[in-house]
XYZ file of C-alpha atoms in Angstrom:
418
model
C 68.472 -12.609 -10.516
C 69.313 -10.304 -13.425
C 67.679 -6.985 -14.218
C 66.261 -6.309 -17.668
C 65.080 -2.867 -18.826
C 62.829 -2.122 -21.793
C 61.503 1.170 -23.156
C 57.989 2.116 -24.260
C 57.560 1.403 -27.949
C 56.283 4.163 -30.202
C 52.933 2.356 -30.523
C 52.546 1.981 -26.775
C 53.639 5.565 -26.128
C 51.088 6.840 -28.657
C 48.285 4.865 -27.035
C 49.176 6.047 -23.533
C 49.571 9.631 -24.749
C 46.089 9.439 -26.235
C 44.771 8.186 -22.929
C 46.483 11.035 -21.073
C 45.175 13.680 -23.446
C 41.601 12.456 -23.877
C 38.746 13.869 -21.800
C 37.010 11.567 -19.333
C 34.118 10.956 -21.707
C 36.292 10.091 -24.726
C 36.021 6.746 -26.495
C 39.036 4.429 -26.924
C 41.342 5.058 -29.932
C 39.575 2.304 -31.868
C 37.244 -0.621 -31.272
C 39.051 -3.402 -29.377
C 39.722 -6.535 -31.429
C 40.824 -9.944 -30.114
C 43.959 -10.813 -32.085
C 44.848 -14.174 -30.499
C 43.552 -16.670 -27.984
C 45.166 -19.508 -26.026
C 43.632 -22.184 -23.792
C 44.964 -24.123 -20.784
C 44.844 -27.881 -21.548
C 43.123 -30.198 -19.073
C 45.587 -31.253 -16.353
C 44.430 -33.292 -13.326
C 44.847 -31.322 -10.110
C 46.594 -34.241 -8.406
C 49.289 -34.113 -11.103
C 50.418 -30.670 -9.917
C 49.813 -31.019 -6.165
C 50.962 -34.406 -4.896
C 49.375 -33.967 -1.446
C 45.953 -34.367 -3.090
C 44.813 -37.974 -2.745
C 41.539 -37.547 -4.683
C 41.045 -34.582 -6.973
C 37.458 -35.728 -7.783
C 38.150 -35.136 -11.456
C 38.999 -31.451 -11.021
C 41.575 -30.073 -13.428
C 44.067 -27.286 -12.831
C 42.242 -23.983 -13.156
C 41.644 -20.712 -11.430
C 45.041 -19.429 -12.590
C 43.348 -16.386 -14.114
C 42.996 -14.849 -10.657
C 46.087 -12.746 -11.382
C 48.819 -12.336 -13.988
C 52.260 -10.696 -14.022
C 54.322 -10.467 -17.261
C 57.961 -11.517 -17.204
C 58.712 -11.231 -20.948
C 58.965 -13.677 -23.818
C 55.258 -14.591 -23.688
C 55.780 -15.831 -20.132
C 53.810 -14.846 -17.054
C 53.445 -15.604 -13.397
C 49.828 -16.319 -12.544
C 48.131 -17.274 -9.284
C 45.209 -19.479 -8.397
C 42.555 -18.523 -5.897
C 41.689 -20.652 -2.832
C 40.890 -23.669 -4.963
C 37.863 -25.635 -6.144
C 35.014 -24.214 -4.080
C 31.294 -23.909 -4.501
C 28.269 -22.094 -3.146
C 25.468 -24.531 -2.401
C 21.967 -23.645 -1.203
C 20.970 -25.506 1.970
C 17.684 -24.595 3.651
C 17.673 -21.288 1.822
C 21.208 -20.279 2.863
C 24.472 -20.461 0.925
C 27.197 -22.792 2.154
C 30.805 -22.469 1.004
C 32.038 -25.919 -0.030
C 35.636 -27.001 -0.600
C 35.612 -29.923 -3.026
C 39.349 -30.615 -2.618
C 40.214 -29.140 0.801
C 43.836 -30.332 0.529
C 44.428 -27.912 -2.343
C 46.698 -24.983 -1.579
C 46.829 -21.762 -3.628
C 49.740 -21.807 -6.052
C 51.912 -19.572 -8.173
C 51.895 -20.883 -11.730
C 54.440 -19.854 -14.338
C 53.071 -20.145 -17.859
C 54.152 -19.582 -21.438
C 51.798 -18.858 -24.324
C 52.679 -20.865 -27.448
C 50.233 -20.429 -30.296
C 46.784 -21.350 -29.058
C 48.057 -23.185 -25.986
C 48.903 -22.115 -22.422
C 51.848 -24.222 -21.285
C 52.561 -24.651 -17.551
C 56.286 -24.325 -16.842
C 56.320 -24.353 -13.038
C 53.988 -24.464 -10.065
C 54.865 -23.187 -6.589
C 52.284 -24.022 -3.911
C 52.222 -21.422 -1.137
C 53.477 -22.762 2.173
C 54.233 -21.706 5.720
C 57.908 -20.992 6.564
C 58.144 -24.625 7.720
C 56.915 -25.868 4.350
C 53.342 -26.864 5.249
C 50.664 -26.055 2.628
C 48.671 -22.986 3.651
C 45.443 -24.368 2.057
C 42.626 -22.161 0.869
C 40.343 -22.692 3.856
C 38.592 -19.859 5.690
C 40.645 -18.270 8.479
C 38.534 -16.906 11.319
C 34.933 -17.114 12.602
C 34.239 -13.827 10.760
C 34.795 -15.624 7.420
C 32.450 -17.938 5.545
C 32.148 -21.241 7.401
C 33.838 -23.959 5.322
C 32.087 -27.227 4.425
C 33.153 -30.392 2.673
C 31.869 -31.174 -0.821
C 28.659 -32.646 0.614
C 27.682 -29.191 1.970
C 26.883 -30.910 5.285
C 30.218 -31.751 6.919
C 31.920 -28.731 8.565
C 35.630 -28.289 7.923
C 38.053 -26.744 10.417
C 39.116 -23.130 10.038
C 42.748 -22.556 9.093
C 44.325 -19.181 10.009
C 47.070 -19.878 7.435
C 44.572 -20.196 4.582
C 44.707 -17.750 1.673
C 42.264 -16.752 -1.040
C 44.823 -15.198 -3.365
C 43.667 -12.983 -6.218
C 46.639 -11.127 -7.717
C 50.425 -11.400 -8.002
C 53.517 -9.315 -8.776
C 57.213 -10.043 -8.347
C 59.632 -7.442 -6.993
C 63.287 -7.167 -8.104
C 64.461 -9.106 -5.022
C 62.636 -12.181 -6.340
C 59.837 -12.086 -3.771
C 56.201 -12.432 -4.737
C 53.547 -10.065 -3.416
C 49.964 -11.194 -3.530
C 46.587 -9.965 -2.375
C 44.042 -12.041 -0.478
C 40.300 -11.770 0.020
C 39.986 -13.162 3.542
C 41.762 -10.450 5.537
C 41.764 -8.645 3.246
C 45.524 -8.853 3.198
C 48.728 -8.212 1.295
C 50.996 -11.257 1.395
C 54.742 -11.513 0.852
C 56.210 -14.850 -0.236
C 59.809 -15.722 -1.011
C 61.108 -17.179 -4.277
C 60.098 -20.695 -3.159
C 56.535 -19.690 -2.301
C 57.006 -19.627 1.482
C 54.920 -16.935 3.158
C 57.222 -14.362 4.746
C 54.574 -12.010 6.110
C 50.901 -11.138 5.861
C 49.631 -7.573 6.236
C 46.048 -7.191 7.502
C 43.811 -4.327 8.675
C 45.038 -2.924 11.992
C 43.426 -4.776 14.879
C 42.987 -8.107 13.075
C 46.552 -9.260 13.656
C 45.733 -10.271 17.238
C 42.914 -12.508 16.014
C 45.276 -14.320 13.660
C 47.906 -14.772 16.354
C 45.293 -16.070 18.789
C 44.104 -18.543 16.138
C 47.642 -19.959 15.822
C 48.816 -18.597 12.486
C 52.168 -20.087 11.439
C 53.752 -17.000 9.862
C 54.118 -13.323 10.881
C 50.946 -11.202 10.620
C 51.030 -7.431 11.096
C 48.317 -4.766 11.146
C 49.852 -2.597 8.406
C 46.616 -1.714 6.602
C 43.818 0.752 7.443
C 41.547 -0.726 10.108
C 38.372 0.082 8.170
C 39.226 -2.480 5.493
C 38.223 -5.199 7.942
C 34.633 -4.303 7.022
C 34.977 -5.797 3.569
C 32.095 -7.897 2.272
C 32.466 -11.674 2.495
C 34.263 -12.973 -0.597
C 34.863 -9.377 -1.769
C 38.299 -8.570 -0.363
C 41.420 -7.445 -2.258
C 41.160 -8.491 -5.881
C 44.354 -7.384 -7.655
C 47.778 -5.843 -7.189
C 49.966 -3.791 -9.562
C 53.705 -3.154 -9.208
C 54.550 0.461 -10.024
C 57.740 1.290 -11.963
C 59.838 2.121 -8.879
C 59.861 -1.626 -8.169
C 58.658 -1.396 -4.575
C 55.340 0.460 -4.488
C 52.203 -1.545 -5.223
C 48.616 -0.505 -5.835
C 45.868 -2.818 -4.615
C 42.102 -2.741 -5.056
C 39.192 -3.858 -2.907
C 36.764 -5.716 -5.130
C 33.560 -4.031 -3.926
C 32.268 -1.494 -1.455
C 32.891 -1.943 2.236
C 29.874 -3.059 4.243
C 27.701 -0.029 4.967
C 24.509 -0.719 6.905
C 21.416 -0.098 4.810
C 23.328 0.452 1.537
C 23.908 -2.827 -0.311
C 24.288 -0.938 -3.580
C 26.950 1.555 -2.509
C 29.198 2.304 -5.488
C 32.410 3.422 -3.777
C 35.250 0.998 -3.105
C 38.914 1.421 -2.079
C 42.289 1.685 -3.811
C 45.463 1.528 -1.742
C 49.158 2.137 -2.341
C 51.604 0.166 -0.201
C 55.403 0.293 0.059
C 56.868 -3.223 0.010
C 60.230 -1.868 1.209
C 58.921 -0.194 4.375
C 55.940 -2.579 4.722
C 53.603 0.370 5.235
C 50.469 1.820 3.678
C 51.225 4.943 1.639
C 47.781 6.246 0.696
C 44.142 5.160 0.541
C 41.726 6.384 -2.131
C 37.996 6.055 -2.461
C 37.051 4.840 -5.949
C 33.652 5.625 -7.475
C 32.352 3.003 -9.914
C 30.630 4.056 -13.117
C 26.906 4.498 -12.609
C 25.193 1.078 -12.714
C 22.788 2.471 -15.333
C 25.689 2.633 -17.817
C 26.006 -1.162 -17.708
C 23.451 -3.729 -18.894
C 19.832 -3.237 -17.852
C 19.205 -4.366 -14.293
C 22.776 -3.877 -13.070
C 22.911 -2.833 -9.408
C 25.679 -1.275 -7.368
C 26.310 -4.605 -5.634
C 27.094 -6.162 -9.039
C 30.066 -3.872 -9.732
C 33.592 -5.123 -9.062
C 37.189 -4.109 -9.595
C 38.912 -7.217 -10.918
C 42.255 -6.060 -12.347
C 44.852 -3.291 -12.140
C 47.535 -2.490 -14.733
C 50.352 -0.007 -13.982
C 50.931 2.689 -16.599
C 53.333 4.935 -14.681
C 54.331 5.680 -11.108
C 51.123 7.659 -10.619
C 48.684 6.132 -13.111
C 46.949 2.753 -13.394
C 44.316 1.096 -15.526
C 41.362 -0.114 -13.456
C 39.056 -2.863 -14.680
C 35.430 -2.347 -13.662
C 33.472 -5.529 -14.219
C 30.104 -7.197 -13.879
C 29.401 -10.838 -14.701
C 28.804 -9.864 -18.345
C 30.813 -6.697 -19.049
C 34.303 -5.289 -18.525
C 35.755 -1.825 -19.098
C 39.161 -0.311 -18.364
C 39.699 3.253 -17.125
C 42.978 5.131 -16.669
C 43.122 6.977 -13.333
C 45.739 9.051 -11.542
C 46.844 8.111 -8.028
C 47.002 11.688 -6.784
C 47.610 11.710 -3.003
C 45.811 15.045 -2.842
C 42.593 13.383 -3.968
C 40.510 11.437 -1.450
C 37.930 10.156 -3.957
C 38.422 9.142 -7.577
C 35.189 9.942 -9.423
C 33.962 9.507 -12.996
C 35.341 12.948 -13.787
C 38.831 11.647 -12.957
C 38.663 8.628 -15.283
C 39.613 8.230 -18.924
C 37.996 5.312 -20.734
C 40.698 3.162 -22.302
C 38.695 0.139 -23.481
C 35.116 -1.068 -23.224
C 35.027 -4.811 -23.919
C 31.263 -5.264 -23.778
C 30.201 -7.252 -26.824
C 33.730 -7.705 -28.202
C 33.893 -11.084 -29.926
C 36.327 -13.546 -28.352
C 36.634 -11.848 -24.963
C 36.142 -14.502 -22.242
C 33.926 -14.093 -19.215
C 35.161 -13.366 -15.685
C 38.375 -11.531 -16.569
C 40.399 -11.306 -13.355
C 43.943 -10.979 -14.649
C 45.180 -8.265 -17.009
C 48.484 -6.875 -18.273
C 49.778 -4.829 -21.213
C 52.175 -5.552 -24.060
C 52.653 -2.340 -25.973
C 49.239 -1.351 -27.301
C 47.650 -4.710 -26.457
C 45.696 -5.819 -23.438
C 46.558 -9.300 -22.182
C 43.512 -10.786 -20.454
C 43.163 -14.091 -18.629
C 39.920 -15.562 -17.332
C 39.170 -17.319 -14.069
C 37.294 -20.532 -14.927
C 36.604 -21.465 -11.269
C 38.407 -24.764 -11.862
C 35.893 -25.750 -14.534
C 33.282 -27.536 -12.453
C 29.703 -27.021 -11.321
C 29.996 -25.526 -7.847
C 26.298 -24.958 -7.304
C 25.589 -28.511 -6.146
C 26.785 -30.850 -3.386
C 28.821 -33.997 -4.030
C 28.831 -37.265 -2.104
C 32.045 -38.724 -0.725
C 34.271 -39.768 -3.619
C 31.866 -38.482 -6.281
C 33.490 -36.901 -9.310
C 32.528 -33.312 -10.075
C 30.355 -32.208 -12.964
C 32.346 -30.430 -15.667
C 31.160 -26.865 -16.319
C 32.798 -26.821 -19.741
C 34.447 -23.467 -18.930
C 38.154 -23.275 -19.791
C 40.970 -20.945 -18.785
C 41.542 -18.613 -21.735
C 44.213 -15.956 -22.356
C 43.560 -13.430 -25.121
C 45.449 -10.522 -26.661
C 43.256 -7.538 -27.492
C 44.432 -4.772 -29.800
C 43.241 -1.347 -28.685
C 44.324 0.602 -31.785
C 44.688 -0.138 -35.487
C 48.456 -0.652 -35.370
C 50.408 -3.858 -35.516
C 51.077 -3.977 -31.807
C 54.284 -4.688 -29.910
C 55.652 -7.416 -27.704
C 57.592 -5.015 -25.472
C 56.518 -4.435 -21.893
C 55.514 -0.854 -21.093
C 58.218 -0.291 -18.442
C 61.172 -2.096 -16.828
C 60.584 -5.494 -15.251
C 62.796 -8.074 -13.611
C 62.540 -11.366 -15.489
C 63.612 -14.694 -14.015
C 67.271 -15.528 -14.313
């Protein structure tokens, strides 16, 4: 492993200085413009995970759940729990796993022209090398069903629903997961080293027979996350060991489905301990498209700007905006008054839907979409039946935020692969 250091370019420094100086209500430096776009070619899922006997026609996808730049137009990305659907049965939703053998994977990509090229895939495994799978963990999670939405599947305490990735200078990957919610450490080969969950949940995982260490290193209250709304992204701060993580939506509060406060957390990967927890106030739902409710608001991506400042993506199913916020340990709640609008992507031509991974190159936003593996997950499938193609592709775009020519430099030191 070699260490590579880059400096902020003049263009990037000017953009970030403008962000720092602007009042909370200021507009971005200029209207965002999509400058380039690349698409992931269709690749059968069984071609990248040999344990899959029948991929039902599903292609590799979901890699837009998280992205981490490593230089030279290369990135580490991560899939979520795999091809899954939400099927109505007798008026209730059932979580289906179309290819239950799938295991979440780290995917190294390179962008070449209008194409996303896959260089390497690392399925996440237990220390013994067994696939962790993406299946629900505990009885508190959504009950898993086969593709027919009728056949129950067994719970798996090892299962992960990964949603963000960074790589620390020691070569280890750190990911966030929605089930716990949890922060997960994996070694350079993708073997899970440890999983950090809300205090008190670790005993449940141990009792269920988890195959790797689980510790209660996170605030206990995070266990009250909404189903399928756990940790959504992770950002590595410039010191190389502190990470910021975000809970996708509000914790469950009885009688308040539209609560608009969620949680940000800083965590030290060296000491394996929580540093600070912040409340985060979403923008008022009325500032989004008509009909938007508090329950529709999500944090989907984090981008580090400095040791104490991050960009936060607030998103609905149709809109995305990025705010710069300070991680001031003296502040318990980050409100609208503490935010500086960096980019509002609503209506910007070429921006894909469901942006879940984001990074920066100089003055450009790098955005990658989650295509949910490109199939129709709203219906059940019979045994052996191929899935219906949704037509949605994985897309990575570069968005200029100012009128300059941009830069390919990363905004602070990173550790690329050797």
